[in-house]
mmCIF file of C-alpha atoms in Angstrom:
data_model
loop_
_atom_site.group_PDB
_atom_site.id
_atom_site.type_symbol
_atom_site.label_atom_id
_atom_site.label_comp_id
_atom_site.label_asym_id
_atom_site.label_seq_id
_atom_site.Cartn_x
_atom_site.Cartn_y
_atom_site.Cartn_z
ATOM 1 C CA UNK A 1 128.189 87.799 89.922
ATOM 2 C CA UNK A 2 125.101 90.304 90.428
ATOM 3 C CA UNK A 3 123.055 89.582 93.653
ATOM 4 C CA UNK A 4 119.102 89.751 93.770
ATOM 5 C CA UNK A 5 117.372 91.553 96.124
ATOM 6 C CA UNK A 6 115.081 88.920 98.744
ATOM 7 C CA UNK A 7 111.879 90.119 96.884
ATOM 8 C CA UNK A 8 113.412 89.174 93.440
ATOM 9 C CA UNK A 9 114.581 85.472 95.034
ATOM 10 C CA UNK A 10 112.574 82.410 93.498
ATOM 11 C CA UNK A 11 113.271 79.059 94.316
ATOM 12 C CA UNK A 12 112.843 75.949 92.845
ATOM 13 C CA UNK A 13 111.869 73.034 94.839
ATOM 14 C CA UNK A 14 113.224 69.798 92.263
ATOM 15 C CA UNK A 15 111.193 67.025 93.922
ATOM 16 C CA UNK A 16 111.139 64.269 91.859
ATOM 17 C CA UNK A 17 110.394 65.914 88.921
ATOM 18 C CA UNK A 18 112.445 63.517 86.626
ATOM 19 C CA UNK A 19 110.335 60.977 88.145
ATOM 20 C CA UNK A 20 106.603 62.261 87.285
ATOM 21 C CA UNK A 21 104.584 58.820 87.489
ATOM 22 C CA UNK A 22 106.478 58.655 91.275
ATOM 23 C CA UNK A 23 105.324 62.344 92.012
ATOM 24 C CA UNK A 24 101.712 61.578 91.091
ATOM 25 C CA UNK A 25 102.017 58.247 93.619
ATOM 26 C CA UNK A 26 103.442 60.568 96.397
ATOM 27 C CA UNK A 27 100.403 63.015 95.836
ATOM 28 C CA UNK A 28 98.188 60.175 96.827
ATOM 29 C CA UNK A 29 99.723 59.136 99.405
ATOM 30 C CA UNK A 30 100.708 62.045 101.269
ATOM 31 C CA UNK A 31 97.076 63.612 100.649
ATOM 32 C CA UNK A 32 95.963 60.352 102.655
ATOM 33 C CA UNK A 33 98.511 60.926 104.769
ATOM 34 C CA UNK A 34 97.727 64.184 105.701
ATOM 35 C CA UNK A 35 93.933 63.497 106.208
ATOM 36 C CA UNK A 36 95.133 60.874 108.530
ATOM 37 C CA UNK A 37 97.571 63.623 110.296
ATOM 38 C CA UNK A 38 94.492 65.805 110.420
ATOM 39 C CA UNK A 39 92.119 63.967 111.439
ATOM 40 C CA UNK A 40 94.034 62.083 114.244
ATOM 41 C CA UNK A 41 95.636 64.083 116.367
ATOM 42 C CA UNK A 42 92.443 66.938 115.918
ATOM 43 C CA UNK A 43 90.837 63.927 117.370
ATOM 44 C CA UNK A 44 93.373 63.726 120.288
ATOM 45 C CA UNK A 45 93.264 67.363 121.359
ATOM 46 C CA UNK A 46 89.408 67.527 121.444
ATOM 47 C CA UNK A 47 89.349 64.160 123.641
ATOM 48 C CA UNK A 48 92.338 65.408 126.010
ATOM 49 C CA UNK A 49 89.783 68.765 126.184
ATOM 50 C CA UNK A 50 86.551 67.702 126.693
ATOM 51 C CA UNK A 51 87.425 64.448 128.994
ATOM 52 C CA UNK A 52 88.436 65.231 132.664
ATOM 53 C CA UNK A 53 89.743 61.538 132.730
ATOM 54 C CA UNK A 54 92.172 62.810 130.627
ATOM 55 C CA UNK A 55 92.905 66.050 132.241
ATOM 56 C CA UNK A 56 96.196 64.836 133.191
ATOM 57 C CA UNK A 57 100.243 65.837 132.487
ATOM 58 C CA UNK A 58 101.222 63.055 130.295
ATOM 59 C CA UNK A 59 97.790 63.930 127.929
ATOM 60 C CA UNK A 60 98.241 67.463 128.849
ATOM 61 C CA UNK A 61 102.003 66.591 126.934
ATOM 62 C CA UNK A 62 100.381 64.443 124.070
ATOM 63 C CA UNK A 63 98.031 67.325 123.521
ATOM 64 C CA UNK A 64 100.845 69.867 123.198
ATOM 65 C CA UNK A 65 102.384 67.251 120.656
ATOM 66 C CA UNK A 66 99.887 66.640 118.552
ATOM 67 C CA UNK A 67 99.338 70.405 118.178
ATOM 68 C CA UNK A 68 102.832 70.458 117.092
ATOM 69 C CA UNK A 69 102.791 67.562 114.174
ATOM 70 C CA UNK A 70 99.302 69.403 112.874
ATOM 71 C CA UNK A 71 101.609 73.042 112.688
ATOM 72 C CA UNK A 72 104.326 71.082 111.509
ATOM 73 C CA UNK A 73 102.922 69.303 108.631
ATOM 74 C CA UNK A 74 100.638 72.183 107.535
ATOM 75 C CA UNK A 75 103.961 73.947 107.341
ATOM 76 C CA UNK A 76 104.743 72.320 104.085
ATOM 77 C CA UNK A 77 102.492 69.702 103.210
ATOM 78 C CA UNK A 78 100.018 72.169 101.174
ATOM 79 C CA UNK A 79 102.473 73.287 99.182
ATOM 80 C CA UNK A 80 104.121 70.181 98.838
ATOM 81 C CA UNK A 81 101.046 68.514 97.280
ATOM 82 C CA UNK A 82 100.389 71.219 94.988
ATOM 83 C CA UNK A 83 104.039 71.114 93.503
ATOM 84 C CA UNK A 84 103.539 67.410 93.272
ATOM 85 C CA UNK A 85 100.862 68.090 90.699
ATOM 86 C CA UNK A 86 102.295 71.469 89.117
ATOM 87 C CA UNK A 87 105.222 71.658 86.500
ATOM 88 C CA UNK A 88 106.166 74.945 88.068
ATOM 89 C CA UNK A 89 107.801 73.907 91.323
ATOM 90 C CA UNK A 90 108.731 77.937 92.209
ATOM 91 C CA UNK A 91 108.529 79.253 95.909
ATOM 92 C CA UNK A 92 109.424 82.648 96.631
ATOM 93 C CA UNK A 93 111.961 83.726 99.414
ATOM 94 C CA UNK A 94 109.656 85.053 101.807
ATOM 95 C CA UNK A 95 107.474 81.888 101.284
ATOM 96 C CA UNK A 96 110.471 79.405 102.017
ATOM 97 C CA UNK A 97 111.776 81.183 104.737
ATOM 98 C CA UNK A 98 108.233 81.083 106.541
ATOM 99 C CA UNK A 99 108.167 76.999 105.719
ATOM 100 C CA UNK A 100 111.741 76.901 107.028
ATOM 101 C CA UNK A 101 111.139 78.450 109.642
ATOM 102 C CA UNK A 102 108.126 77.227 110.905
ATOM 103 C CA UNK A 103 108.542 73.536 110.088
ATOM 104 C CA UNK A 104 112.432 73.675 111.764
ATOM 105 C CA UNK A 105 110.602 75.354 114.661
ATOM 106 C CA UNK A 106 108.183 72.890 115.276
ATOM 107 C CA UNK A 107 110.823 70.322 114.792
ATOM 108 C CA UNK A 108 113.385 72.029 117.352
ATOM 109 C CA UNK A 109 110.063 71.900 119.581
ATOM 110 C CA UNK A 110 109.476 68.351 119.836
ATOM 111 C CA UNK A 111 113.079 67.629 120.477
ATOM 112 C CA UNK A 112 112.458 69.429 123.728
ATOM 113 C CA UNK A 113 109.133 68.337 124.411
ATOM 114 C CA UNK A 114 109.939 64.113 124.101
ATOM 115 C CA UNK A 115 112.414 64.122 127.280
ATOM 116 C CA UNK A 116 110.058 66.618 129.188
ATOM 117 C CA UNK A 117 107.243 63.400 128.369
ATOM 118 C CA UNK A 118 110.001 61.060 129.914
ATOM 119 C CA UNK A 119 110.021 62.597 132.886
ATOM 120 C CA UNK A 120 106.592 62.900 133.486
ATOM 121 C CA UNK A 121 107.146 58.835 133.285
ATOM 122 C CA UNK A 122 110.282 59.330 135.525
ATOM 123 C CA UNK A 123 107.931 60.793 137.737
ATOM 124 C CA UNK A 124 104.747 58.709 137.558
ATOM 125 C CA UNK A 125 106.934 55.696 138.290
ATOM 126 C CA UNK A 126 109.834 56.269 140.422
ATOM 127 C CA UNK A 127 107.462 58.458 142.713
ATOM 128 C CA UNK A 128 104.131 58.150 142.343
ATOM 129 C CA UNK A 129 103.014 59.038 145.558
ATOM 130 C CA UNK A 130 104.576 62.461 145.086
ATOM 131 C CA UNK A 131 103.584 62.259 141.742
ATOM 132 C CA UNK A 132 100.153 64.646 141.417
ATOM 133 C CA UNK A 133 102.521 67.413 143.678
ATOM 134 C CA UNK A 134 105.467 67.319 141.625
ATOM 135 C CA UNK A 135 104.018 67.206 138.527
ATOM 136 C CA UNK A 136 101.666 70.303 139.084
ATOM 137 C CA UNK A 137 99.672 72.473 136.661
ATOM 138 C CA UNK A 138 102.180 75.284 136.565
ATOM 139 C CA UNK A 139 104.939 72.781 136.010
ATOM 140 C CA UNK A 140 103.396 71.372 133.359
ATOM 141 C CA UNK A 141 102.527 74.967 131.844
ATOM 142 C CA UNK A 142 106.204 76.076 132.734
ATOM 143 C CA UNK A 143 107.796 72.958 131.097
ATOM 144 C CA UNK A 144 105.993 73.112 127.920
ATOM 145 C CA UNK A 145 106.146 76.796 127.502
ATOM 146 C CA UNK A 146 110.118 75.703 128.053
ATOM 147 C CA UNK A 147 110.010 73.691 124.914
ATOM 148 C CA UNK A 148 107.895 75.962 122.545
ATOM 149 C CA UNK A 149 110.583 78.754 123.666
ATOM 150 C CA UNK A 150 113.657 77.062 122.985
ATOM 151 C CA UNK A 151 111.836 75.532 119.768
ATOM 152 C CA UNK A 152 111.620 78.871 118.325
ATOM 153 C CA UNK A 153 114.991 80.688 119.631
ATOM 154 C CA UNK A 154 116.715 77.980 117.790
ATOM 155 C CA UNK A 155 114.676 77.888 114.733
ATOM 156 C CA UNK A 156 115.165 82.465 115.176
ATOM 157 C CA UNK A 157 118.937 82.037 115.109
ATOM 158 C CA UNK A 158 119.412 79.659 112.476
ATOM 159 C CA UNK A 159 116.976 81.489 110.006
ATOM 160 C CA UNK A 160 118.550 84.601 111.137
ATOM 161 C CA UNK A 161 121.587 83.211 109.802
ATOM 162 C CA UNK A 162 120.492 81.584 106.707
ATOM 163 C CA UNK A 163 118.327 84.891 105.432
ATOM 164 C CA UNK A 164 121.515 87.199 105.554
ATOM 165 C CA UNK A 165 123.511 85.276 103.021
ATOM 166 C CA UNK A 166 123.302 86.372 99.357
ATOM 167 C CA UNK A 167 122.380 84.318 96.573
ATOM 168 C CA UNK A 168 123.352 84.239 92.805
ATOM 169 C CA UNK A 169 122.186 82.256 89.830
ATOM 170 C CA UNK A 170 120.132 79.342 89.841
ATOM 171 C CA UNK A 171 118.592 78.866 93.021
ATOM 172 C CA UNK A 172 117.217 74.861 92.660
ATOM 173 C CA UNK A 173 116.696 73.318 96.081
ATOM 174 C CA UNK A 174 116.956 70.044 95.785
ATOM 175 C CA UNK A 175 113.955 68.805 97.995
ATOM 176 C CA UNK A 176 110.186 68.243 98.175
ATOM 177 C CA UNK A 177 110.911 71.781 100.833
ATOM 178 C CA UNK A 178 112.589 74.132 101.878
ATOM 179 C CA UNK A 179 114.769 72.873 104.327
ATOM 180 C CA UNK A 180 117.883 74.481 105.796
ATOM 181 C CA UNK A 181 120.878 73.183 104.902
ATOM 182 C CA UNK A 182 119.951 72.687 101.223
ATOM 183 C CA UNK A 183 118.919 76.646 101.320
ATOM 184 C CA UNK A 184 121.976 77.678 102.580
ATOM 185 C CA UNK A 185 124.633 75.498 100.296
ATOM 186 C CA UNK A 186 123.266 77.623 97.828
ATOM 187 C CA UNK A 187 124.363 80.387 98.896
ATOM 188 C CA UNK A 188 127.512 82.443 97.073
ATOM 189 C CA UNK A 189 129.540 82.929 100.166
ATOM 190 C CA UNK A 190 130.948 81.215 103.062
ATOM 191 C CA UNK A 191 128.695 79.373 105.026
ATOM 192 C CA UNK A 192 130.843 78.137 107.824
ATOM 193 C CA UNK A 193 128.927 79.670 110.659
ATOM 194 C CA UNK A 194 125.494 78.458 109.612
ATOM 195 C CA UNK A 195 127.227 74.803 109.157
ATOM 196 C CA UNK A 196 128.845 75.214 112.958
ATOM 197 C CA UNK A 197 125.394 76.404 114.459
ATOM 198 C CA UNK A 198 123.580 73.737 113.090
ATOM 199 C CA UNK A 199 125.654 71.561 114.150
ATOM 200 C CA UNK A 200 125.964 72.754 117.860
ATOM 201 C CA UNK A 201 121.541 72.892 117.293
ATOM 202 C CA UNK A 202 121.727 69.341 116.537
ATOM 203 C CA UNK A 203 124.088 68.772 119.377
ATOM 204 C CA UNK A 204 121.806 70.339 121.866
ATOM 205 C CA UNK A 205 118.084 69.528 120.568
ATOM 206 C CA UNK A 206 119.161 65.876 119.427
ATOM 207 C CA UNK A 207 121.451 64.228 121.181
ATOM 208 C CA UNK A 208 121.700 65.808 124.563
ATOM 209 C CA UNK A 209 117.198 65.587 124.733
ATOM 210 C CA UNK A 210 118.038 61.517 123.747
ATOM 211 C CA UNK A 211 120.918 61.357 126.881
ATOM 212 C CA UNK A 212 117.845 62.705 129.354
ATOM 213 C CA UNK A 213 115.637 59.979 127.385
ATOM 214 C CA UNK A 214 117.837 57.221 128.223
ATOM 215 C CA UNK A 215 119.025 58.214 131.744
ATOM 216 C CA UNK A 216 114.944 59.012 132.446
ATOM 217 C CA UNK A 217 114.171 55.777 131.345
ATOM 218 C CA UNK A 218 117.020 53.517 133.259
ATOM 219 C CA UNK A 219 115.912 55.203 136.110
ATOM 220 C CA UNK A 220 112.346 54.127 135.211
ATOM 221 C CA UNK A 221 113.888 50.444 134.396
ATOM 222 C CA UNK A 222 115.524 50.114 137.395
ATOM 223 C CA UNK A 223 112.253 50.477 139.531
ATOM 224 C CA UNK A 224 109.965 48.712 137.420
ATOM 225 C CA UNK A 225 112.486 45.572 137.856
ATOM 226 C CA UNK A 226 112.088 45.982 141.677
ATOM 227 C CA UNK A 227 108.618 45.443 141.664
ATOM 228 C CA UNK A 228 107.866 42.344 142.954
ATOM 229 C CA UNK A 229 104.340 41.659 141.101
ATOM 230 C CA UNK A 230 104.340 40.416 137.221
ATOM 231 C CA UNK A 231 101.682 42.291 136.906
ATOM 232 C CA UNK A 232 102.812 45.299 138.010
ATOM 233 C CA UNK A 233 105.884 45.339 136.237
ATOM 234 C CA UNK A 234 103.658 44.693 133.177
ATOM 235 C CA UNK A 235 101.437 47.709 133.857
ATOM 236 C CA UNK A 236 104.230 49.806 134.960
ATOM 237 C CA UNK A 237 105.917 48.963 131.445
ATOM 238 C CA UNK A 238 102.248 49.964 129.609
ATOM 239 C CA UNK A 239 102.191 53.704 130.532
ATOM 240 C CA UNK A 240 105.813 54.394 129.103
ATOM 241 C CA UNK A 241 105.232 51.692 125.970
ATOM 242 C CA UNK A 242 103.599 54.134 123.613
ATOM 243 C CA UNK A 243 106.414 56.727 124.724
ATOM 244 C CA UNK A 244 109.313 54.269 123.915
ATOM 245 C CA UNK A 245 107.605 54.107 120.634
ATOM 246 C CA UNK A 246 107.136 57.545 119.508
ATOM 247 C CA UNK A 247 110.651 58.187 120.378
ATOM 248 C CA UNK A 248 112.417 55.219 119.118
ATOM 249 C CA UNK A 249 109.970 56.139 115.495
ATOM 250 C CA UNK A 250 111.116 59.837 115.792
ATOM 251 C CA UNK A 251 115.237 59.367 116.613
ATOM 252 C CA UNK A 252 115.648 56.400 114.987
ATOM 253 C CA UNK A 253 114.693 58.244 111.316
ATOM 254 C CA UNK A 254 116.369 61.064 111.912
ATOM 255 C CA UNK A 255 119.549 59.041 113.032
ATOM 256 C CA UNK A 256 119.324 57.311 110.219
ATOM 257 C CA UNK A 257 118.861 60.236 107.902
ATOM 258 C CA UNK A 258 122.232 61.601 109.354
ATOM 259 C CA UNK A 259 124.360 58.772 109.894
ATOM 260 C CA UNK A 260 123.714 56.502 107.032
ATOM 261 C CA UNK A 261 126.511 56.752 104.349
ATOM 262 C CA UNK A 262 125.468 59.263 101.833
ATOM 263 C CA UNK A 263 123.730 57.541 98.916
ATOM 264 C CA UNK A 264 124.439 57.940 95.343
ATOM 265 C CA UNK A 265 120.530 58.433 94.734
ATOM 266 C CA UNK A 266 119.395 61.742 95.914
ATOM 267 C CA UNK A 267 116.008 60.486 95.491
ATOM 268 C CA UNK A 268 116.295 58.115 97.968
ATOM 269 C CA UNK A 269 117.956 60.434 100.423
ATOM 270 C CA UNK A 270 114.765 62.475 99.394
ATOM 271 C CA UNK A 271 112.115 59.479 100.349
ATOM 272 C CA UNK A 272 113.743 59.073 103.601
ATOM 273 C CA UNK A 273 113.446 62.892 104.710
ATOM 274 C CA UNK A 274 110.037 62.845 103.416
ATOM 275 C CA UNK A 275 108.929 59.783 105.401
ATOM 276 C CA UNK A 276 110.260 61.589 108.656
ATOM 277 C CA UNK A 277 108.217 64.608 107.913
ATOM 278 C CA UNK A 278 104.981 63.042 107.079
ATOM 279 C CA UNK A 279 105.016 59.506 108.206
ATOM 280 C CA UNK A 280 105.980 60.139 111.748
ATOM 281 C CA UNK A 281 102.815 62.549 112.313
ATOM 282 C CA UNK A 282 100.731 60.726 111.404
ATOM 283 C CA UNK A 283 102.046 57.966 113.664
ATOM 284 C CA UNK A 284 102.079 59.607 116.796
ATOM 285 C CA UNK A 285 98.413 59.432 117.632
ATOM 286 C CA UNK A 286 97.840 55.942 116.033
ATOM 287 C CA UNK A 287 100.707 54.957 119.018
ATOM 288 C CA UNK A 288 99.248 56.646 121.416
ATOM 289 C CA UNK A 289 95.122 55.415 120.667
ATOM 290 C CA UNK A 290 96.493 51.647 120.211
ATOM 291 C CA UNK A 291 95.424 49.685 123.221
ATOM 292 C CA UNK A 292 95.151 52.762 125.329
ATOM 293 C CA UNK A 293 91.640 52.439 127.410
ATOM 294 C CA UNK A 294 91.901 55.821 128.828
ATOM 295 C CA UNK A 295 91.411 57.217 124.735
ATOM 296 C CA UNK A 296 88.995 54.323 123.567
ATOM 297 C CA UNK A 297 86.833 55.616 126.902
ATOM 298 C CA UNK A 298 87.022 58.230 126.333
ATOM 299 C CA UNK A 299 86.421 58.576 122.629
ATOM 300 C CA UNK A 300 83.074 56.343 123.309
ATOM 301 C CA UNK A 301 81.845 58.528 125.414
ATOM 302 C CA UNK A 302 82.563 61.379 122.842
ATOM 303 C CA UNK A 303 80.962 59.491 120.226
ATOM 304 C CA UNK A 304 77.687 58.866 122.881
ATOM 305 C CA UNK A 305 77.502 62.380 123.432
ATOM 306 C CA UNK A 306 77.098 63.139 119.906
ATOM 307 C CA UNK A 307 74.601 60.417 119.161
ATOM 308 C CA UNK A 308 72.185 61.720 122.013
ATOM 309 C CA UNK A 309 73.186 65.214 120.317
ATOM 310 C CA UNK A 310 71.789 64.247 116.986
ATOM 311 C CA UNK A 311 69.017 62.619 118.536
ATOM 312 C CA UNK A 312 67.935 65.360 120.413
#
């Protein structure tokens, strides 16, 4: 079978293009979506900027975050809602290795970056009197820089991997993206070693960030039960609440995107991947705003500032 050169490679992304009506729906929605995505954790940055209140690690952390799930989305999203409207579904190699690559780097990023925001709560809890020392402004610099790096040295090797394979015939992904291990199963060769990477990746940037989650956070358990005041245990348990959340939102898809048995409706399988991508986004500042006083401060006195502004 001949192989194509890269710059001859088109692939087709299938969607749900034998559901059309559904597509339409999904274009609605994830527009929406994405405005929300946009719009909310823009919002986040600019208040964790502008507000010294908020000068702090654990919004120093969200703002890093919601940096990522705006890079993230705008990965694919785009060209996602385009397809959803467009018969021709086609996406060049260089164009889904970019989207792979970016999106898997992001992802690979906040893997890192969710147990580094557990131990800021480790921190803030089990030692808070130690707490502005330890957790220092080169620390926090050093720790996220730590995640960003080992975000995109994984997402380097695996796309290193995936673009030196050759491909023949009909290349139909069948996904709303481009996404990894549907690019490389269509390869025409062996594709052992890309299937034994990823799986040491997920090894390493899933399960061994969720074993520091949980031992952070029994730590954190274990001295919020020793405090002696209701009401401290019940403010203790606020600041780590919206954490818990995010976390329980984020591994709790993607768990069940992996370990759920393998369903005879791709579509489905589909739906689920897509909700992790663009549902969980847009989630993470809606957590992290709801019943947080710090951001509702300091978002009225954002909102102040720019009605004086336009008064004059």
């Amino acid at each position: 079978m001949e192989r194509t050169n890269w710059t001859d490679i088109e692939f087709i992304l299938q969607g749900l293009s034998e559901y059309p009506r559904a597509e339409k729906l999904l274009f609605v929605m994830c527009s929406v979506t994405y405005l929300v995505i946009l719009l909310g954790n823009s919002t986040l940055i600019t208040l964790t900027l502008l507000d010294s209140h908020l000068h702090t690690p654990m919004y120093f952390f969200l703002g890093n975050l919601s940096f990522l799930d705006i890079c993230y989305t705008s990965s694919y999203i785009p060209t996602l809602l385009i397809h959803l409207l467009s018969e021709k579904k086609t996406i060049s190699f260089t164009r889904c290795v970019v989207q792979m690559s970016v999106s898997f780097t992001m992802a690979s990023t906040e893997c890192v970056l969710l147990p580094v925001m557990a131990y800021d709560r480790y921190v803030a809890i089990c030692n808070p009197l130690r707490y502005p020392i330890i957790m220092s402004r080169a620390l926090c610099i050093q720790m996220a820089s730590l995640s960003w790096g080992l975000g995109f040295l994984n997402s380097l090797t695996q796309t290193i991997l995936a673009v030196q394979l050759p491909f023949c015939g009909k290349n139909v992904i069948n996904h709303f993206v481009c996404e990894i291990l549907a690019f490389i199963k269509l390869a025409c060769a062996d594709i052992s070693l890309n299937e034994i990477t990823l799986m040491l990746g997920n090894v390493i940037f899933l399960f061994s960030p969720l074993l520091l989650i949980c031992i952070s956070y029994i730590f954190i358990l274990s001295t919020v039960l020793r405090i002696n005041s209701a009401e401290g245990r019940k403010k203790a348990f606020s600041t780590c609440s919206a954490h818990i959340t995010v976390v329980t939102v984020f591994y709790g898809t993607i768990l069940f995107m992996y370990m759920k048995p393998k369903s005879k409706d791709s579509a489905f399988d589909k739906l689920i991947a897509l909700f992790y991508g663009v549902v969980t986004p847009m989630l993470n500042p809606i957590i992290y705003s709801l019943r947080n006083t710090e951001v509702h401060g300091a978002m009225r006195k954002l909102m102040t500032r720019y009605w004086f502004w336009r008064k004059g």
